[in-house]
Short mmCIF file of C-alpha atoms and ligand atoms in Angstrom, two decimals:
data_model
loop_
_atom_site.label_atom_id
_atom_site.label_comp_id
_atom_site.label_asym_id
_atom_site.label_seq_id
_atom_site.Cartn_x
_atom_site.Cartn_y
_atom_site.Cartn_z
CA MET A 59 87.38 97.68 121.00
CA ALA A 60 90.06 96.15 123.18
CA ASP A 61 91.61 94.03 120.45
CA ASP A 62 91.53 96.58 117.65
CA PHE A 63 94.63 97.79 115.85
CA ARG A 64 95.68 100.32 113.26
CA ALA A 65 95.10 99.52 109.58
CA ILE A 66 94.76 101.21 106.22
CA LEU A 67 91.51 100.20 104.58
CA ILE A 68 90.45 100.59 100.96
CA THR A 69 86.70 100.58 100.42
CA LYS A 70 84.50 101.03 97.36
CA ASP A 71 80.98 102.47 97.35
CA ASP A 72 78.05 101.37 95.17
CA GLU A 73 79.07 103.88 92.46
CA GLY A 74 82.53 102.30 92.32
CA ASN A 75 84.31 105.22 94.04
CA GLN A 76 87.32 104.13 96.04
CA GLU A 77 88.13 105.53 99.51
CA VAL A 78 91.34 104.99 101.50
CA LYS A 79 91.23 105.41 105.29
CA ASP A 80 93.79 105.22 108.08
CA THR A 81 91.55 103.48 110.64
CA ARG A 82 91.31 100.66 113.19
CA ILE A 83 90.06 97.11 112.63
CA ALA A 84 89.57 94.11 114.91
CA GLU A 85 91.13 90.63 114.78
CA SER A 86 87.67 89.34 113.86
CA ASP A 87 87.89 91.41 110.65
CA LEU A 88 90.96 89.48 109.51
CA MET A 89 90.61 86.78 106.89
CA GLU A 90 91.04 83.04 107.23
CA GLY A 91 94.52 81.73 107.94
CA ASP A 92 96.42 79.53 110.37
CA VAL A 93 99.05 82.07 111.50
CA THR A 94 98.60 85.53 113.02
CA VAL A 95 101.62 87.81 112.73
CA SER A 96 102.39 91.04 114.52
CA VAL A 97 103.59 93.15 111.59
CA GLU A 98 106.78 95.09 112.38
CA ALA A 99 107.84 96.36 108.97
CA THR A 100 106.50 96.76 105.47
CA THR A 101 107.33 98.74 102.36
CA VAL A 102 105.78 100.64 99.46
CA ASN A 103 105.84 98.80 96.15
CA TYR A 104 104.60 100.17 92.83
CA LYS A 105 101.74 97.67 93.13
CA ASP A 106 100.80 99.15 96.53
CA GLY A 107 100.74 102.57 94.86
CA LEU A 108 98.40 101.22 92.18
CA ALA A 109 96.15 99.73 94.89
CA ILE A 110 95.98 102.92 97.00
CA THR A 111 95.48 105.30 94.08
CA GLY A 112 93.10 102.87 92.35
CA LYS A 113 95.01 103.51 89.13
CA SER A 114 94.95 99.83 88.18
CA PRO A 115 92.59 97.10 89.40
CA VAL A 116 95.13 95.53 91.74
CA VAL A 117 92.57 95.14 94.56
CA ARG A 118 90.14 92.35 93.86
CA ARG A 119 88.22 92.29 97.15
CA PHE A 120 86.75 95.16 99.18
CA PRO A 121 87.30 96.22 101.86
CA MET A 122 91.04 95.58 101.46
CA VAL A 123 94.07 96.24 103.60
CA PRO A 124 96.78 97.01 101.00
CA GLY A 125 100.43 96.01 101.30
CA ILE A 126 101.91 93.04 99.45
CA ASP A 127 104.76 92.25 101.84
CA PHE A 128 105.68 92.39 105.52
CA ALA A 129 108.07 91.07 108.13
CA GLY A 130 107.11 90.45 111.73
CA THR A 131 106.76 88.05 114.65
CA VAL A 132 104.33 85.13 114.87
CA GLU A 133 101.71 85.76 117.58
CA LYS A 134 99.52 82.66 117.15
CA SER A 135 99.91 79.58 114.99
CA ASP A 136 98.03 76.39 114.14
CA HIS A 137 100.59 75.63 111.43
CA PRO A 138 103.19 72.93 112.23
CA ASP A 139 106.13 75.02 110.91
CA TRP A 140 105.53 78.15 112.98
CA LYS A 141 105.27 78.99 116.68
CA PRO A 142 104.79 82.25 118.61
CA GLY A 143 107.98 84.30 118.59
CA ASP A 144 109.21 83.11 115.15
CA LYS A 145 110.43 85.93 112.91
CA VAL A 146 108.89 85.63 109.45
CA ILE A 147 108.68 87.29 106.03
CA LEU A 148 105.75 87.32 103.63
CA ASN A 149 105.86 88.36 99.98
CA GLY A 150 102.96 88.16 97.56
CA TRP A 151 100.49 85.24 97.49
CA GLY A 152 97.73 87.80 96.83
CA THR A 153 98.13 89.75 100.09
CA GLY A 154 96.99 93.33 99.49
CA GLU A 155 95.11 92.10 96.39
CA THR A 156 92.74 89.27 97.36
CA HIS A 157 93.83 88.71 100.98
CA LEU A 158 94.03 91.46 103.65
CA GLY A 159 97.60 92.71 103.46
CA ALA A 160 100.52 94.31 105.24
CA TYR A 161 99.36 97.86 106.06
CA ALA A 162 97.96 96.84 109.46
CA GLU A 163 99.56 96.08 112.79
CA LYS A 164 98.38 92.45 112.50
CA SER A 165 97.87 90.04 109.65
CA ARG A 166 96.33 86.56 109.52
CA ILE A 167 97.63 84.48 106.64
CA LYS A 168 98.43 80.89 105.60
CA GLY A 169 101.56 79.54 107.25
CA ASP A 170 102.55 77.99 103.90
CA TRP A 171 103.09 81.51 102.55
CA LEU A 172 105.74 82.45 105.14
CA VAL A 173 109.50 82.09 105.08
CA SER A 174 111.81 82.38 108.09
CA LEU A 175 113.71 85.59 108.55
CA PRO A 176 117.27 84.49 107.75
CA ASP A 177 120.07 84.93 110.32
CA GLY A 178 121.79 88.25 109.86
CA LEU A 179 118.68 90.21 108.83
CA THR A 180 116.28 92.19 111.05
CA THR A 181 112.60 92.56 110.12
CA LYS A 182 113.45 96.14 109.09
CA ASP A 183 116.29 94.93 106.82
CA ALA A 184 113.93 92.38 105.27
CA MET A 185 111.46 95.08 104.28
CA ALA A 186 114.17 97.49 103.18
CA ILE A 187 114.88 94.64 100.75
CA GLY A 188 111.15 93.92 100.31
CA THR A 189 109.52 92.27 97.33
CA ALA A 190 111.61 94.46 94.99
CA GLY A 191 114.88 93.23 96.49
CA TYR A 192 113.68 89.65 96.68
CA THR A 193 112.68 89.90 92.99
CA ALA A 194 116.15 91.29 92.23
CA MET A 195 117.65 88.23 93.92
CA LEU A 196 115.30 85.89 92.03
CA SER A 197 116.60 87.59 88.87
CA VAL A 198 120.24 87.08 89.90
CA LEU A 199 119.48 83.40 90.69
CA GLY A 200 117.86 83.16 87.25
CA LEU A 201 121.12 84.30 85.66
CA GLU A 202 123.27 82.04 87.84
CA ASP A 203 121.06 79.02 87.15
CA SER A 204 121.59 79.61 83.45
CA GLY A 205 125.35 79.36 84.02
CA CYS A 206 126.14 83.10 83.97
CA LYS A 207 129.39 84.00 85.79
CA PRO A 208 131.20 87.32 86.43
CA ALA A 209 133.98 86.30 84.00
CA ASP A 210 131.45 86.10 81.14
CA GLY A 211 131.26 89.90 80.87
CA PRO A 212 129.05 92.81 81.89
CA VAL A 213 125.42 92.50 83.02
CA VAL A 214 122.97 95.25 82.06
CA VAL A 215 120.29 96.31 84.60
CA THR A 216 117.31 98.40 83.43
CA GLY A 217 115.13 100.58 85.66
CA ALA A 218 118.35 100.81 87.63
CA THR A 219 117.41 103.50 90.17
CA GLY A 220 114.13 101.75 91.04
CA GLY A 221 113.72 99.21 93.83
CA VAL A 222 114.42 96.07 91.80
CA GLY A 223 117.18 97.76 89.81
CA SER A 224 119.00 99.32 92.78
CA VAL A 225 119.15 96.03 94.67
CA ALA A 226 120.11 94.09 91.51
CA VAL A 227 123.00 96.52 90.86
CA SER A 228 124.19 96.15 94.48
CA ILE A 229 124.03 92.34 94.51
CA LEU A 230 125.71 91.91 91.12
CA ALA A 231 128.51 94.31 92.11
CA LYS A 232 129.08 92.46 95.40
CA LEU A 233 129.24 89.16 93.48
CA GLY A 234 131.97 90.60 91.25
CA TYR A 235 129.98 91.34 88.08
CA GLU A 236 130.69 94.38 85.94
CA VAL A 237 127.35 96.24 85.96
CA ILE A 238 125.94 98.51 83.24
CA ALA A 239 123.06 100.51 84.74
CA VAL A 240 120.31 101.94 82.52
CA THR A 241 118.50 104.97 83.93
CA GLY A 242 116.35 107.90 82.91
CA SER A 243 118.42 110.19 85.17
CA PRO A 244 122.08 109.59 84.28
CA GLU A 245 123.13 113.09 85.40
CA GLU A 246 121.19 113.29 88.67
CA ARG A 247 121.44 109.66 89.74
CA GLY A 248 124.66 108.44 88.09
CA ALA A 249 126.63 109.00 91.31
CA TYR A 250 124.02 107.04 93.30
CA LEU A 251 124.32 104.09 90.87
CA LYS A 252 128.13 104.21 90.90
CA GLY A 253 127.93 104.18 94.70
CA LEU A 254 125.93 100.94 94.47
CA GLY A 255 128.65 99.43 92.28
CA ALA A 256 127.68 100.18 88.65
CA SER A 257 130.68 100.79 86.43
CA THR A 258 128.88 102.23 83.40
CA ILE A 259 125.69 104.31 83.21
CA ILE A 260 123.54 104.38 80.07
CA ASP A 261 120.71 106.84 79.38
CA ARG A 262 117.50 104.86 79.03
CA ASN A 263 116.62 106.84 75.87
CA GLU A 264 119.26 104.74 74.10
CA LEU A 265 117.09 101.67 74.58
CA SER A 266 113.54 102.97 74.78
CA GLU A 267 112.70 103.29 71.07
CA LYS A 268 112.13 100.58 68.48
CA GLY A 269 115.56 99.18 67.54
CA LYS A 270 117.09 96.67 65.13
CA PRO A 271 116.29 92.95 65.51
CA LEU A 272 119.99 92.40 66.32
CA GLY A 273 122.56 94.95 67.43
CA LYS A 274 126.17 95.08 68.58
CA GLU A 275 126.75 92.55 71.39
CA ARG A 276 127.19 94.83 74.41
CA TRP A 277 126.55 92.67 77.48
CA ALA A 278 126.74 89.04 78.52
CA ALA A 279 123.40 89.03 80.37
CA GLY A 280 120.65 91.32 81.57
CA ILE A 281 118.15 91.99 84.36
CA ASP A 282 115.14 93.86 83.00
CA ALA A 283 112.44 95.56 85.10
CA VAL A 284 111.08 97.68 82.27
CA GLY A 285 109.68 95.54 79.39
CA SER A 286 108.57 96.95 76.02
CA HIS A 287 111.20 98.31 73.57
CA THR A 288 113.80 98.43 76.34
CA LEU A 289 113.64 94.67 76.84
CA ALA A 290 113.56 94.09 73.06
CA ASN A 291 116.76 96.17 72.70
CA VAL A 292 118.41 94.45 75.67
CA LEU A 293 117.74 91.08 73.99
CA ALA A 294 119.04 92.35 70.63
CA GLN A 295 122.32 93.51 72.21
CA THR A 296 123.05 90.48 74.41
CA ARG A 297 126.06 88.35 73.56
CA HIS A 298 125.67 84.90 72.03
CA GLY A 299 124.33 82.36 74.57
CA GLY A 300 123.40 84.98 77.17
CA THR A 301 120.36 85.08 79.46
CA VAL A 302 118.07 88.03 80.17
CA THR A 303 115.58 87.99 83.04
CA CYS A 304 112.28 89.83 82.77
CA CYS A 305 110.29 90.87 85.85
CA GLY A 306 108.64 94.22 85.16
CA LEU A 307 106.74 96.56 82.90
CA ALA A 308 107.80 100.08 83.91
CA GLN A 309 107.91 101.09 80.23
CA GLY A 310 105.12 98.78 79.07
CA PHE A 311 103.82 95.24 79.07
CA ASP A 312 104.37 94.78 75.34
CA LEU A 313 107.45 93.02 74.02
CA PRO A 314 108.07 94.13 70.43
CA THR A 315 110.94 91.76 69.66
CA THR A 316 111.71 89.27 66.87
CA VAL A 317 112.91 85.69 66.97
CA MET A 318 116.40 86.81 65.82
CA PRO A 319 118.12 87.04 69.25
CA PHE A 320 116.79 83.57 70.07
CA ILE A 321 117.54 81.73 66.81
CA LEU A 322 120.79 83.46 65.81
CA ARG A 323 122.37 84.07 69.22
CA GLY A 324 120.75 81.41 71.39
CA ILE A 325 119.56 84.01 73.90
CA THR A 326 117.37 82.81 76.79
CA LEU A 327 114.58 84.99 78.17
CA LYS A 328 113.81 83.96 81.74
CA GLY A 329 110.58 85.12 83.34
CA ILE A 330 110.62 86.08 87.03
CA ASP A 331 107.45 85.81 89.14
CA SER A 332 107.87 86.65 92.79
CA VAL A 333 104.19 86.33 93.71
CA MET A 334 103.66 82.59 93.28
CA ALA A 335 107.31 81.46 93.51
CA PRO A 336 107.56 78.15 95.40
CA ARG A 337 108.68 78.26 99.02
CA GLN A 338 112.00 76.48 98.37
CA LEU A 339 113.00 79.15 95.84
CA ARG A 340 111.88 81.94 98.21
CA GLU A 341 114.00 80.48 101.03
CA ARG A 342 116.98 80.23 98.69
CA ALA A 343 116.55 83.85 97.59
CA TRP A 344 116.17 85.17 101.15
CA SER A 345 119.15 83.22 102.44
CA ARG A 346 121.29 84.62 99.59
CA LEU A 347 120.01 88.15 100.36
CA ALA A 348 121.35 87.75 103.91
CA THR A 349 124.85 87.03 102.58
CA ASP A 350 125.15 88.70 99.16
CA LEU A 351 123.72 92.16 99.72
CA ASP A 352 126.02 94.67 101.32
CA LYS A 353 124.22 96.09 104.41
CA SER A 354 125.80 99.52 104.01
CA LYS A 355 124.65 99.66 100.37
CA LEU A 356 121.16 98.62 101.47
CA GLU A 357 121.14 101.48 103.98
CA SER A 358 122.34 103.94 101.35
CA LEU A 359 119.47 103.09 99.01
CA THR A 360 116.74 103.00 101.70
CA THR A 361 114.44 105.74 103.02
CA GLU A 362 112.77 105.10 106.39
CA ILE A 363 109.13 106.08 106.98
CA GLY A 364 106.38 105.41 109.55
CA PHE A 365 102.77 104.25 109.34
CA ASP A 366 101.57 107.86 108.80
CA ASP A 367 103.65 108.11 105.60
CA LEU A 368 102.34 104.97 103.88
CA ILE A 369 99.47 106.62 101.97
CA PRO A 370 101.44 109.71 100.81
CA MET A 371 104.40 107.52 99.77
CA ALA A 372 102.11 105.15 97.84
CA ARG A 373 100.81 108.18 95.91
CA LYS A 374 104.35 109.45 95.33
CA ILE A 375 105.58 106.16 93.83
CA ILE A 376 102.84 106.47 91.18
CA GLU A 377 103.20 110.23 90.56
CA ASN A 378 106.98 110.74 90.60
CA GLY A 379 108.60 107.40 91.39
CA ILE A 380 110.94 106.98 94.32
CA GLN A 381 114.65 106.34 94.34
CA GLY A 382 115.72 102.98 95.73
CA ARG A 383 113.74 101.41 98.54
CA VAL A 384 111.38 102.58 101.28
CA VAL A 385 110.95 100.78 104.60
CA ALA A 386 108.08 101.50 106.99
CA THR A 387 108.38 100.38 110.61
CA PHE A 388 105.40 100.29 112.99
P1 NDP B 30 110.18 101.27 90.73
O1 NDP B 30 109.05 102.16 90.36
O2 NDP B 30 110.91 101.48 92.01
O3 NDP B 30 111.30 101.31 89.56
C1 NDP B 30 111.04 101.23 88.20
C2 NDP B 30 112.14 101.99 87.48
O4 NDP B 30 111.96 101.83 86.07
C3 NDP B 30 112.06 103.51 87.71
O5 NDP B 30 112.73 103.88 88.88
C4 NDP B 30 112.77 104.04 86.47
O6 NDP B 30 114.16 103.93 86.69
C5 NDP B 30 112.41 103.00 85.40
N1 NDP B 30 111.33 103.49 84.52
C6 NDP B 30 110.16 104.08 84.89
N2 NDP B 30 109.43 104.40 83.81
C7 NDP B 30 110.16 103.99 82.73
C8 NDP B 30 109.94 104.06 81.33
N3 NDP B 30 108.84 104.60 80.80
N4 NDP B 30 110.89 103.55 80.52
C9 NDP B 30 112.02 103.00 81.02
N5 NDP B 30 112.28 102.92 82.34
C10 NDP B 30 111.36 103.41 83.19
O7 NDP B 30 109.62 99.82 90.64
P2 NDP B 30 110.28 98.46 91.17
O8 NDP B 30 111.75 98.50 90.96
O9 NDP B 30 109.77 98.13 92.51
O10 NDP B 30 109.65 97.43 90.13
C11 NDP B 30 110.09 97.43 88.78
C12 NDP B 30 109.11 96.65 87.92
O11 NDP B 30 109.11 95.30 88.33
C13 NDP B 30 107.67 97.17 88.05
O12 NDP B 30 107.06 97.08 86.77
C14 NDP B 30 107.04 96.16 89.01
O13 NDP B 30 105.65 96.06 88.81
C15 NDP B 30 107.77 94.89 88.63
N6 NDP B 30 107.84 93.88 89.69
C16 NDP B 30 107.58 92.61 89.34
C17 NDP B 30 107.67 91.61 90.24
C18 NDP B 30 107.45 90.21 89.79
O14 NDP B 30 107.20 89.35 90.63
N7 NDP B 30 107.55 89.93 88.52
C19 NDP B 30 107.98 91.88 91.65
C20 NDP B 30 108.34 93.27 91.92
C21 NDP B 30 108.24 94.24 90.95
P3 NDP B 30 115.19 105.01 86.11
O15 NDP B 30 114.67 106.36 86.58
O16 NDP B 30 116.48 104.62 86.70
O17 NDP B 30 115.13 104.90 84.61
#
């Protein structure tokens, strides 16, 4: 076909067996939308790993092109805000889950889902940041909006060597916060985290078991990507009046806490949802990413891959995890 292009496609047979193919599809296969984008860069998120391995029911329509985020150039548009040539970013809104996603050379989506690529970032930078980095910035904004300032004291970041954690550590350090990084690999990855700007490294085992309802006040605020006992312990050890953001479930989706941190220390737990965040908040986060994330730090935490590597890398993120961020350029 003249207008076909490369895409990864997840299909399911009548017995429910999932197959993942590196194939070609046509523009007519794309779903409804008022903007067609030539995809230039994407990334591999944990959710993309779940979709490709079929480990969790992330995909809710078959066939599906996985990939929950991309950056690229508008090719065609019937949306008043976008014209051919505009550089855009897409995160979430069900792409790669209910709407054909980023692991294809073209994507047709709703113009309302897009944000402009901010000045100072390339499409590759935007996907080196990706949904993980944008979620890290939403978490930092969550702390700032609650009044948190560097002078208040240290901020703890859990899941620190992961995508969200690595970017959160880098942004907080650039903004002048003292950062306490929590990781499962303090020996192997402590130097990496210090390079991103963390001043103290804590072994995640310290926080991963059931703890006391209230503990010693160790940090002024927290960014949690891990959930479960870790988040409960982070809350129990946050100083009076502090805020903790919660975006992930790397340890578990349970939250075995008590009301004590809330009623005796006035702690605020702020939920972070990147998928359905309103456009104004997305634009704010992306414009802050262009100014408040050190480009050299971003490079140091990013691995570059190509289209051929998307499927193996999606499997790797589920099997072994990956350090920092991965950017795929087409
Ligand atoms: P990564 O897999 O890159 O990082 C997660 C990190 O968590 C790992 O690198 C590891 O860090 C740590 N970790 C893994 N398993 C455990 C465990 N059992 N106990 C404690 N820590 C653990 O994922 P991302 O950074 O991309 O995403 C982090 C979380 O945030 C995920 O759950 C993801 O689904 C979620 N997320 C949510 C979004 C939202 O909109 N709410 C958007 C994006 C992500 P280390 O080795 O340093 O301990």
